[in-house]
């Protein structure tokens, strides 16, 4: 047949080392099987155990997905406040919070939690995230049906909600065994501003109770995977799934997030027009969280000093108008992603006005400059997604510290980025863009009970676990290495 006549390596690579299931309709999601044409083969192979676990998850999802018999039966549980019958499928419903990068890292975390706890992940994408991604699982949707009974409550979900797990723990003086009747659903509020009760989700002794709840509704904008590695009852399974801890997000993000045909059009047209013929592609993400605090001129100086100190691009020759003739002129294409146009304009102008010292030809491009983060806008999100993906196709990547937008690009690309410190105030810093230790995202707001209450110093739980370190870009955060 057709498949067996192809060299084996081509077939294997198309499925990313077995990460992706075969058999999807290719036309409806061209990126799924064609992303391999745009990047180098990842040196990081998924473990055979991860691959088999993903296939098992897909079976579960197919059996329990929206409108299946099991789904309909489990949905009935919501009509009473406590569990009445027995159910054969349990769910975790992901709800959006914050920007696209935040959403992708928290969906990836929720999926891993679903896999670890035999739950089915359903996502509430709302109107501003339709048309971004393809369906990740074969033969069954991951989109939460619009008629889901609790949907109208998600938007206002806040810390301290009476149906949250944190509240239940608080109401029972932290003694979960005092709760005799299990509720049919609970909210897990795990976004950055969660309270001390919500944080108790991360304690191992509280996890067992959750197993009995058919519907968990989660709100989070965080990459909470590193903390799952600190929960003893998950550790062995996580170790089997991911022998190489640094690749967790890399595998999850490439498994789950395939650009829709609309987004893929933006990505491939940009790539073909500006990047395909370059010898080297450089991605530079400039995320300025506070325009007033970080003047354009200072940020630009920081970028240029990063490029120079880390030798990411050649300098310009101020004394010449024309580069010395040389045989091998390397062409380099730099893609700048930013809400603002000024960094692009300055860098483009710099390489237009003067030649490079070694004769390299530098093309400078920026796909869009949206000026501010638009909320609730589908096209804005498609552009953001396309730019994240374009950055991930780079050979060399510079991200901005603290930005989840950059984390997704580095994970998709399997790249250890240089992390640009966007300065606040009027001074640049000595090390403008140190190299990240791993390609994993940072968990910005882990629960802080690993700090000693009296001294406020960090307990050693983090250093007790190998493969977890403090993030480079925030000392409160933790990441896998
Ligand atoms: P973070 O705030 O940097 O952690 O990243 P998020 O993706 O969570 O939120 C930032 C949001 O602002 C993005 O989702 C976009 O909506 C917008 N945004 C920020 N930087 C860019 C950019 O370089 N390009 C585009 N198109 N949008 C951006």
Coordinates of N, CA, C and O in Angstrom, one line a residue, residues 65-235:
X65 N -16.7 11.2 25.5 CA -16.8 12.6 25.0 C -18.2 13.1 24.9 O -19.2 12.4 25.3
X66 N -18.4 14.4 24.5 CA -19.7 15.0 24.5 C -20.8 14.2 23.9 O -20.5 13.6 22.8
X67 N -21.9 14.1 24.5 CA -23.1 13.4 24.0 C -23.0 11.9 23.9 O -23.9 11.3 23.3
X68 N -21.9 11.3 24.4 CA -22.0 9.9 24.5 C -22.9 9.5 25.6 O -23.3 10.3 26.4
X69 N -23.2 8.2 25.6 CA -24.1 7.7 26.6 C -23.6 8.0 28.0 O -24.3 8.4 28.9
X70 N -22.2 7.7 28.2 CA -21.6 8.0 29.5 C -21.7 9.5 29.9 O -21.9 9.8 31.0
X71 N -21.4 10.3 28.9 CA -21.5 11.8 29.1 C -22.9 12.2 29.6 O -23.0 12.8 30.6
X72 N -23.9 11.7 28.9 CA -25.3 12.1 29.2 C -25.6 11.6 30.6 O -26.3 12.3 31.4
X73 N -25.1 10.4 31.0 CA -25.4 9.8 32.3 C -24.7 10.7 33.4 O -25.3 11.0 34.4
X74 N -23.5 11.0 33.1 CA -22.7 11.8 34.1 C -23.3 13.2 34.3 O -23.3 13.8 35.4
X75 N -23.8 13.7 33.2 CA -24.4 15.0 33.2 C -25.6 15.1 34.2 O -25.9 16.1 34.8
X76 N -26.3 14.0 34.2 CA -27.5 13.9 35.1 C -27.2 14.1 36.5 O -28.0 14.6 37.3
X77 N -25.9 13.8 36.9 CA -25.5 13.9 38.3 C -25.6 15.4 38.7 O -25.8 15.7 39.9
X78 N -25.5 16.3 37.7 CA -25.4 17.7 38.1 C -26.8 18.2 38.5 O -26.9 19.3 39.1
X79 N -27.9 17.4 38.3 CA -29.2 17.9 38.7 C -29.4 17.8 40.2 O -30.3 18.3 40.8
X80 N -28.6 17.0 40.9 CA -28.7 17.0 42.3 C -27.3 17.5 42.9 O -26.3 17.3 42.2
X81 N -27.3 18.0 44.1 CA -26.0 18.6 44.6 C -25.0 17.5 45.0 O -23.8 17.7 45.1
X82 N -25.5 16.2 45.2 CA -24.6 15.2 45.6 C -24.6 14.0 44.6 O -25.6 13.9 43.9
X83 N -23.6 13.2 44.7 CA -23.6 12.1 43.8 C -24.6 11.1 44.2 O -24.7 10.7 45.3
X84 N -25.4 10.6 43.2 CA -26.4 9.6 43.5 C -26.0 8.2 43.0 O -26.0 7.3 43.8
X85 N -25.8 8.1 41.7 CA -25.5 6.8 41.2 C -24.0 6.6 41.1 O -23.2 7.2 41.8
X86 N -23.6 5.6 40.2 CA -22.1 5.5 40.0 C -21.9 5.9 38.5 O -22.8 5.8 37.7
X87 N -20.8 6.5 38.3 CA -20.5 7.0 36.9 C -19.2 6.3 36.4 O -18.4 5.9 37.2
X88 N -19.1 6.1 35.1 CA -17.9 5.5 34.6 C -17.0 6.5 33.9 O -15.9 6.1 33.5
X89 N -17.4 7.7 33.9 CA -16.5 8.7 33.3 C -16.4 10.0 34.3 O -17.5 10.4 34.8
X90 N -15.3 10.4 34.5 CA -15.1 11.7 35.3 C -14.5 12.7 34.4 O -13.7 12.4 33.5
X91 N -14.7 14.0 34.7 CA -14.3 15.1 33.8 C -13.6 16.2 34.5 O -13.8 16.4 35.7
X92 N -12.7 16.8 33.7 CA -12.2 18.1 34.2 C -12.5 19.1 33.1 O -12.2 18.9 31.9
X93 N -13.2 20.2 33.5 CA -13.6 21.2 32.5 C -12.7 22.4 32.6 O -12.6 23.0 33.7
X94 N -12.0 22.7 31.6 CA -11.0 23.9 31.6 C -11.8 25.1 31.2 O -12.5 25.1 30.2
X95 N -11.6 26.2 31.9 CA -12.2 27.5 31.5 C -11.1 28.5 31.4 O -10.1 28.5 32.1
X96 N -11.3 29.5 30.5 CA -10.2 30.4 30.1 C -10.0 31.5 31.2 O -10.9 32.0 31.9
X97 N -8.8 32.0 31.2 CA -8.4 33.1 32.1 C -7.1 33.7 31.6 O -6.2 33.0 31.2
X98 N -7.1 35.0 31.4 CA -5.9 35.7 31.0 C -5.6 35.5 29.4 O -6.5 35.1 28.7
X99 N -4.4 35.8 29.0 CA -4.0 35.8 27.6 C -3.8 34.4 27.0 O -3.9 33.4 27.7
X100 N -3.5 34.4 25.7 CA -3.4 33.1 25.0 C -2.3 32.2 25.5 O -2.5 31.0 25.7
X101 N -1.1 32.8 25.8 CA 0.0 32.0 26.3 C -0.4 31.4 27.6 O -0.3 30.2 27.9
X102 N -1.0 32.2 28.5 CA -1.5 31.7 29.8 C -2.5 30.5 29.6 O -2.5 29.5 30.3
X103 N -3.4 30.7 28.6 CA -4.4 29.7 28.4 C -3.8 28.4 27.9 O -4.2 27.3 28.3
X104 N -2.8 28.5 27.0 CA -2.2 27.3 26.5 C -1.4 26.5 27.5 O -1.6 25.3 27.7
X105 N -0.7 27.2 28.4 CA 0.1 26.5 29.4 C -0.8 25.9 30.4 O -0.6 24.8 30.9
X106 N -2.0 26.5 30.7 CA -2.9 25.9 31.7 C -3.7 24.8 31.1 O -4.0 23.8 31.8
X107 N -4.0 24.9 29.8 CA -4.7 23.7 29.2 C -3.8 22.5 29.2 O -4.2 21.4 29.4
X108 N -2.5 22.7 28.9 CA -1.6 21.6 28.8 C -1.5 21.0 30.2 O -1.4 19.8 30.4
X109 N -1.4 21.8 31.3 CA -1.3 21.3 32.6 C -2.6 20.5 33.0 O -2.5 19.5 33.6
X110 N -3.7 21.0 32.6 CA -5.0 20.4 32.9 C -5.1 19.0 32.2 O -5.6 18.0 32.7
X111 N -4.5 19.0 31.0 CA -4.5 17.7 30.3 C -3.7 16.7 31.0 O -4.1 15.5 31.2
X112 N -2.5 17.1 31.5 CA -1.7 16.1 32.2 C -2.4 15.7 33.5 O -2.3 14.5 33.8
X113 N -3.0 16.6 34.1 CA -3.8 16.2 35.4 C -4.9 15.2 35.0 O -5.1 14.2 35.7
X114 N -5.5 15.5 33.9 CA -6.6 14.5 33.4 C -6.0 13.1 33.2 O -6.6 12.1 33.6
X115 N -4.9 13.1 32.5 CA -4.2 11.8 32.2 C -3.8 11.1 33.5 O -4.1 9.9 33.7
X116 N -3.3 11.8 34.5 CA -2.9 11.2 35.7 C -4.1 10.7 36.6 O -3.9 9.8 37.4
X117 N -5.2 11.3 36.4 CA -6.3 11.0 37.3 C -7.5 10.4 36.5 O -8.6 10.3 37.0
X118 N -7.2 9.9 35.3 CA -8.2 9.2 34.5 C -9.5 10.0 34.3 O -10.6 9.5 34.3
X119 N -9.3 11.3 34.0 CA -10.4 12.2 33.7 C -10.4 12.5 32.2 O -9.4 12.4 31.6
X120 N -11.5 13.0 31.8 CA -11.7 13.5 30.4 C -11.6 15.0 30.4 O -12.3 15.6 31.2
X121 N -10.8 15.6 29.6 CA -10.6 17.0 29.5 C -11.6 17.6 28.5 O -11.6 17.2 27.3
X122 N -12.4 18.5 28.9 CA -13.3 19.3 28.0 C -12.9 20.8 28.2 O -12.6 21.2 29.3
X123 N -12.9 21.5 27.1 CA -12.5 22.9 27.2 C -13.6 23.8 26.8 O -14.4 23.6 25.9
X124 N -13.7 24.9 27.5 CA -14.7 25.9 27.2 C -14.0 27.1 26.5 O -13.4 27.9 27.2
X125 N -14.0 27.1 25.2 CA -13.2 28.0 24.4 C -13.9 29.4 24.2 O -13.2 30.4 24.0
X126 N -15.2 29.4 24.3 CA -15.9 30.6 24.1 C -15.6 31.2 22.7 O -14.8 30.7 21.9
X127 N -16.3 32.3 22.4 CA -16.2 32.9 21.0 C -14.8 33.4 20.6 O -14.5 33.4 19.4
X128 N -14.0 33.8 21.6 CA -12.7 34.3 21.2 C -11.6 33.3 21.0 O -10.4 33.6 20.7
X129 N -11.9 32.0 21.1 CA -10.9 31.0 20.8 C -11.4 29.9 19.8 O -10.7 29.0 19.6
X130 N -12.6 30.2 19.2 CA -13.0 29.2 18.2 C -12.0 29.5 17.0 O -11.5 30.6 16.9
X131 N -11.8 28.6 16.2 CA -11.0 28.7 15.0 C -9.5 28.8 15.3 O -8.7 29.2 14.4
X132 N -9.0 28.6 16.5 CA -7.6 28.7 16.7 C -6.9 27.3 16.5 O -5.8 27.2 15.9
X133 N -7.5 26.3 17.1 CA -6.9 25.0 17.2 C -7.8 23.9 16.5 O -9.0 24.1 16.5
X134 N -7.1 22.9 16.1 CA -7.8 21.7 15.6 C -8.2 20.9 16.8 O -7.7 21.0 17.9
X135 N -9.1 19.9 16.6 CA -9.4 19.0 17.6 C -8.2 18.1 17.9 O -7.6 17.6 16.9
X136 N -7.8 17.9 19.1 CA -6.6 17.1 19.4 C -6.8 15.6 19.4 O -5.9 14.8 19.2
X137 N -8.1 15.2 19.7 CA -8.3 13.7 19.9 C -9.1 13.2 18.8 O -10.1 13.8 18.3
X138 N -8.8 11.9 18.4 CA -9.6 11.4 17.2 C -11.0 11.1 17.6 O -11.3 10.7 18.7
X139 N -11.9 11.3 16.7 CA -13.3 10.8 16.7 C -14.1 11.4 17.8 O -15.2 10.9 18.1
X140 N -13.7 12.4 18.6 CA -14.5 12.9 19.6 C -14.0 14.3 19.9 O -12.8 14.6 20.0
X141 N -14.9 15.2 20.2 CA -14.6 16.6 20.4 C -14.1 16.8 21.8 O -14.5 16.1 22.8
X142 N -13.2 17.8 22.0 CA -12.8 18.2 23.4 C -13.5 19.5 23.8 O -13.3 20.0 24.9
X143 N -14.4 20.0 22.9 CA -15.1 21.3 23.2 C -16.3 21.0 24.1 O -17.1 20.1 23.8
X144 N -16.4 21.7 25.2 CA -17.5 21.6 26.1 C -18.8 22.0 25.4 O -18.8 23.1 24.8
X145 N -19.8 21.2 25.3 CA -21.0 21.6 24.6 C -21.6 22.9 25.2 O -21.5 23.1 26.4
X146 N -22.1 23.7 24.3 CA -22.7 25.0 24.7 C -23.8 24.9 25.7 O -24.0 25.8 26.5
X147 N -24.5 23.8 25.7 CA -25.6 23.6 26.6 C -25.2 23.0 28.0 O -26.0 22.6 28.7
X148 N -23.9 23.0 28.3 CA -23.5 22.5 29.6 C -24.1 23.4 30.7 O -24.0 24.6 30.7
X149 N -24.8 22.7 31.6 CA -25.6 23.4 32.6 C -24.9 24.5 33.4 O -25.6 25.5 33.8
X150 N -23.6 24.4 33.7 CA -23.0 25.4 34.6 C -22.3 26.5 33.8 O -21.8 27.4 34.4
X151 N -22.3 26.4 32.5 CA -21.5 27.4 31.7 C -21.7 28.8 32.1 O -20.7 29.6 32.1
X152 N -22.9 29.2 32.4 CA -23.1 30.7 32.6 C -22.5 31.1 33.9 O -22.5 32.3 34.2
X153 N -22.0 30.2 34.7 CA -21.4 30.6 36.0 C -19.9 30.8 35.9 O -19.2 31.3 36.8
X154 N -19.3 30.3 34.8 CA -17.8 30.2 34.7 C -17.2 31.6 34.7 O -16.2 31.8 35.3
X155 N -17.9 32.5 34.0 CA -17.2 33.8 33.7 C -16.9 34.5 35.0 O -15.8 35.1 35.2
X156 N -17.8 34.5 36.0 CA -17.6 35.2 37.2 C -16.8 34.4 38.3 O -16.8 34.8 39.4
X157 N -16.3 33.3 37.9 CA -15.6 32.5 38.9 C -14.5 33.2 39.6 O -13.5 33.7 38.9
X158 N -14.5 33.3 40.9 CA -13.6 34.0 41.7 C -13.0 33.1 42.8 O -13.7 32.1 43.2
X159 N -11.9 33.5 43.5 CA -11.5 32.8 44.7 C -12.6 32.8 45.7 O -13.3 33.8 45.8
X160 N -12.7 31.8 46.5 CA -13.7 31.8 47.6 C -15.1 31.4 47.1 O -16.0 31.4 47.9
X161 N -15.3 31.0 45.9 CA -16.6 30.6 45.4 C -17.2 29.4 46.4 O -16.4 28.5 46.8
X162 N -18.5 29.5 46.7 CA -19.0 28.5 47.6 C -18.9 27.1 47.1 O -19.0 26.1 47.9
X163 N -18.8 26.9 45.8 CA -18.7 25.5 45.3 C -17.3 25.1 45.0 O -17.0 24.2 44.2
X164 N -16.3 25.9 45.5 CA -14.9 25.6 45.2 C -14.4 24.6 46.2 O -14.9 24.5 47.4
X165 N -13.4 23.9 45.8 CA -12.7 22.9 46.7 C -12.1 23.6 47.9 O -12.2 23.1 49.1
X166 N -11.6 24.8 47.7 CA -11.0 25.6 48.8 C -12.1 25.9 49.8 O -11.8 25.7 51.1
X167 N -13.2 26.3 49.4 CA -14.3 26.6 50.3 C -14.8 25.4 51.1 O -15.0 25.5 52.3
X168 N -14.8 24.3 50.4 CA -15.3 23.0 51.1 C -14.3 22.7 52.2 O -14.7 22.3 53.3
X169 N -13.0 22.8 51.9 CA -12.0 22.5 52.9 C -12.1 23.5 54.1 O -12.1 23.1 55.3
X170 N -12.3 24.8 53.8 CA -12.4 25.8 54.8 C -13.7 25.5 55.7 O -13.6 25.5 56.9
X171 N -14.8 25.1 55.0 CA -16.1 24.9 55.8 C -16.0 23.7 56.7 O -16.7 23.5 57.6
X172 N -15.0 22.8 56.4 CA -14.8 21.6 57.2 C -13.5 21.6 57.9 O -13.0 20.5 58.2
X173 N -13.1 22.8 58.3 CA -11.9 23.0 59.0 C -10.7 22.1 58.5 O -10.0 21.5 59.3
X174 N -10.6 22.1 57.2 CA -9.5 21.4 56.5 C -9.5 19.9 56.7 O -8.6 19.2 56.3
X175 N -10.6 19.4 57.3 CA -10.6 17.9 57.5 C -11.6 17.3 56.4 O -12.8 17.2 56.6
X176 N -11.0 16.9 55.3 CA -11.8 16.5 54.2 C -12.6 15.2 54.5 O -13.6 14.9 53.9
X177 N -12.0 14.4 55.4 CA -12.7 13.1 55.7 C -14.0 13.4 56.5 O -14.9 12.5 56.6
X178 N -14.3 14.6 57.0 CA -15.5 15.0 57.6 C -16.7 15.1 56.6 O -17.8 15.1 56.9
X179 N -16.3 15.2 55.3 CA -17.3 15.4 54.2 C -17.8 14.0 53.9 O -17.1 13.2 53.3
X180 N -19.1 13.7 54.2 CA -19.6 12.4 54.0 C -20.2 12.2 52.6 O -20.1 11.2 52.0
X181 N -20.9 13.3 52.1 CA -21.5 13.2 50.8 C -20.7 14.0 49.8 O -20.5 15.2 50.0
X182 N -20.3 13.3 48.7 CA -19.5 14.0 47.7 C -20.4 14.8 46.8 O -21.4 14.4 46.3
X183 N -20.0 16.1 46.6 CA -20.7 16.9 45.7 C -20.6 16.4 44.2 O -19.6 15.7 43.9
X184 N -21.5 16.7 43.4 CA -21.4 16.3 42.0 C -20.5 17.1 41.2 O -19.9 16.6 40.2
X185 N -20.2 18.3 41.7 CA -19.1 19.1 41.0 C -18.4 20.0 42.0 O -18.9 20.3 43.1
X186 N -17.2 20.3 41.6 CA -16.4 21.3 42.4 C -15.7 22.2 41.5 O -15.2 21.8 40.4
X187 N -15.5 23.4 41.9 CA -14.6 24.3 41.2 C -13.2 24.2 41.8 O -13.0 24.2 43.0
X188 N -12.2 24.2 40.9 CA -10.8 24.3 41.3 C -10.3 25.6 40.8 O -10.2 25.9 39.6
X189 N -10.2 26.5 41.8 CA -9.7 27.9 41.4 C -8.2 27.9 41.6 O -7.7 28.0 42.7
X190 N -7.5 27.9 40.5 CA -6.0 27.8 40.6 C -5.3 28.9 39.8 O -4.2 28.8 39.4
X191 N -6.0 30.0 39.5 CA -5.4 31.1 38.8 C -4.5 31.9 39.8 O -4.4 31.6 41.0
X192 N -3.7 32.8 39.2 CA -2.6 33.5 40.0 C -3.1 34.1 41.3 O -2.3 34.1 42.3
X193 N -4.3 34.5 41.4 CA -4.8 35.2 42.7 C -5.6 34.2 43.6 O -6.5 34.6 44.3
X194 N -5.3 32.9 43.5 CA -6.0 32.0 44.3 C -5.7 32.2 45.8 O -4.6 32.7 46.1
X195 N -6.6 31.8 46.7 CA -6.4 32.0 48.1 C -5.7 30.8 48.8 O -5.5 29.7 48.1
X196 N -5.4 30.9 50.0 CA -4.7 29.8 50.7 C -5.5 28.5 50.8 O -4.9 27.5 50.9
X197 N -6.8 28.6 50.7 CA -7.6 27.4 50.8 C -7.6 26.7 49.4 O -7.4 25.5 49.4
X198 N -7.7 27.5 48.4 CA -7.6 26.9 47.0 C -6.3 26.2 46.8 O -6.2 25.2 46.2
X199 N -5.2 26.8 47.4 CA -3.9 26.2 47.3 C -3.7 24.8 47.8 O -2.8 24.1 47.5
X200 N -4.7 24.4 48.8 CA -4.6 23.1 49.4 C -4.8 22.0 48.4 O -4.6 20.8 48.7
X201 N -5.3 22.4 47.2 CA -5.5 21.4 46.1 C -4.1 20.6 45.9 O -4.1 19.5 45.6
X202 N -3.0 21.3 46.1 CA -1.7 20.7 45.8 C -1.2 19.8 46.9 O -0.1 19.3 46.8
X203 N -2.0 19.7 48.0 CA -1.5 18.7 49.0 C -2.0 17.3 48.7 O -3.2 17.1 48.4
X204 N -1.1 16.4 48.8 CA -1.3 15.0 48.4 C -2.6 14.5 49.1 O -3.4 13.8 48.5
X205 N -2.7 14.7 50.4 CA -3.8 14.1 51.2 C -5.1 14.6 50.7 O -6.2 14.0 51.1
X206 N -5.2 15.7 50.0 CA -6.5 16.2 49.5 C -6.9 15.7 48.1 O -7.9 15.9 47.6
X207 N -5.9 15.0 47.5 CA -6.2 14.5 46.1 C -7.2 13.4 46.1 O -8.0 13.3 45.2
X208 N -7.1 12.5 47.0 CA -7.9 11.3 47.0 C -9.4 11.6 47.0 O -10.2 11.0 46.2
X209 N -9.8 12.6 47.7 CA -11.2 13.0 47.8 C -11.7 13.4 46.4 O -12.9 13.1 46.0
X210 N -10.9 14.1 45.7 CA -11.3 14.6 44.4 C -11.6 13.5 43.4 O -12.4 13.7 42.5
X211 N -11.0 12.4 43.6 CA -11.2 11.2 42.7 C -12.7 10.9 42.6 O -13.2 10.3 41.7
X212 N -13.5 11.2 43.7 CA -14.9 10.8 43.7 C -15.8 11.8 43.1 O -17.0 11.6 43.0
X213 N -15.3 12.9 42.7 CA -16.1 14.0 42.1 C -16.2 13.9 40.6 O -15.1 14.1 39.9
X214 N -17.4 13.7 40.0 CA -17.4 13.5 38.6 C -17.0 14.7 37.8 O -16.4 14.6 36.7
X215 N -17.4 15.9 38.3 CA -17.1 17.1 37.5 C -16.2 18.1 38.2 O -16.6 18.6 39.3
X216 N -15.0 18.3 37.7 CA -14.1 19.3 38.3 C -14.1 20.4 37.3 O -13.8 20.2 36.1
X217 N -14.4 21.7 37.7 CA -14.3 22.8 36.8 C -13.1 23.7 37.2 O -13.1 24.2 38.3
X218 N -12.2 23.8 36.3 CA -10.9 24.4 36.7 C -10.7 25.8 36.0 O -11.0 25.9 34.8
X219 N -10.3 26.7 36.8 CA -9.9 28.0 36.3 C -8.5 28.2 36.7 O -8.1 28.3 37.9
X220 N -7.6 28.4 35.7 CA -6.2 28.6 36.0 C -5.5 29.3 34.8 O -5.9 29.0 33.6
X221 N -4.6 30.1 35.0 CA -3.8 30.7 34.0 C -2.3 30.3 34.1 O -1.4 30.9 33.5
X222 N -2.1 29.2 34.9 CA -0.7 28.8 35.2 C -0.3 27.5 34.6 O -1.1 26.7 34.2
X223 N 1.0 27.4 34.5 CA 1.7 26.1 34.1 C 1.9 25.4 35.5 O 3.0 25.6 36.1
X224 N 1.0 24.6 35.9 CA 1.1 24.0 37.3 C 1.8 22.6 37.3 O 1.8 22.0 38.3
X225 N 2.2 22.2 36.1 CA 2.9 20.9 36.0 C 4.0 20.6 37.0 O 4.1 19.6 37.6
X226 N 4.9 21.6 37.2 CA 6.0 21.4 38.1 C 5.5 20.9 39.5 O 6.1 20.0 40.1
X227 N 4.4 21.5 40.0 CA 3.9 21.1 41.3 C 3.4 19.7 41.3 O 3.4 19.0 42.3
X228 N 2.9 19.2 40.2 CA 2.4 17.8 40.1 C 3.6 16.9 40.4 O 3.4 15.8 41.0
X229 N 4.8 17.3 40.0 CA 6.0 16.5 40.3 C 6.3 16.5 41.8 O 7.1 15.7 42.3
X230 N 5.7 17.4 42.6 CA 6.0 17.5 44.0 C 4.9 16.8 44.8 O 5.0 16.7 46.0
X231 N 3.9 16.2 44.2 CA 2.8 15.5 44.8 C 3.2 14.0 44.8 O 3.3 13.4 43.7
X232 N 3.6 13.4 46.0 CA 4.2 12.1 46.0 C 3.4 11.0 45.2 O 4.0 10.2 44.5
X233 N 2.0 11.0 45.3 CA 1.3 10.0 44.7 C 1.3 10.0 43.1 O 0.9 9.1 42.5
X234 N 1.8 11.1 42.6 CA 1.9 11.2 41.1 C 3.3 10.9 40.6 O 3.5 10.8 39.4
X235 N 4.3 10.9 41.5 CA 5.7 11.0 41.1 C 6.1 9.8 40.2 O 6.8 10.0 39.2

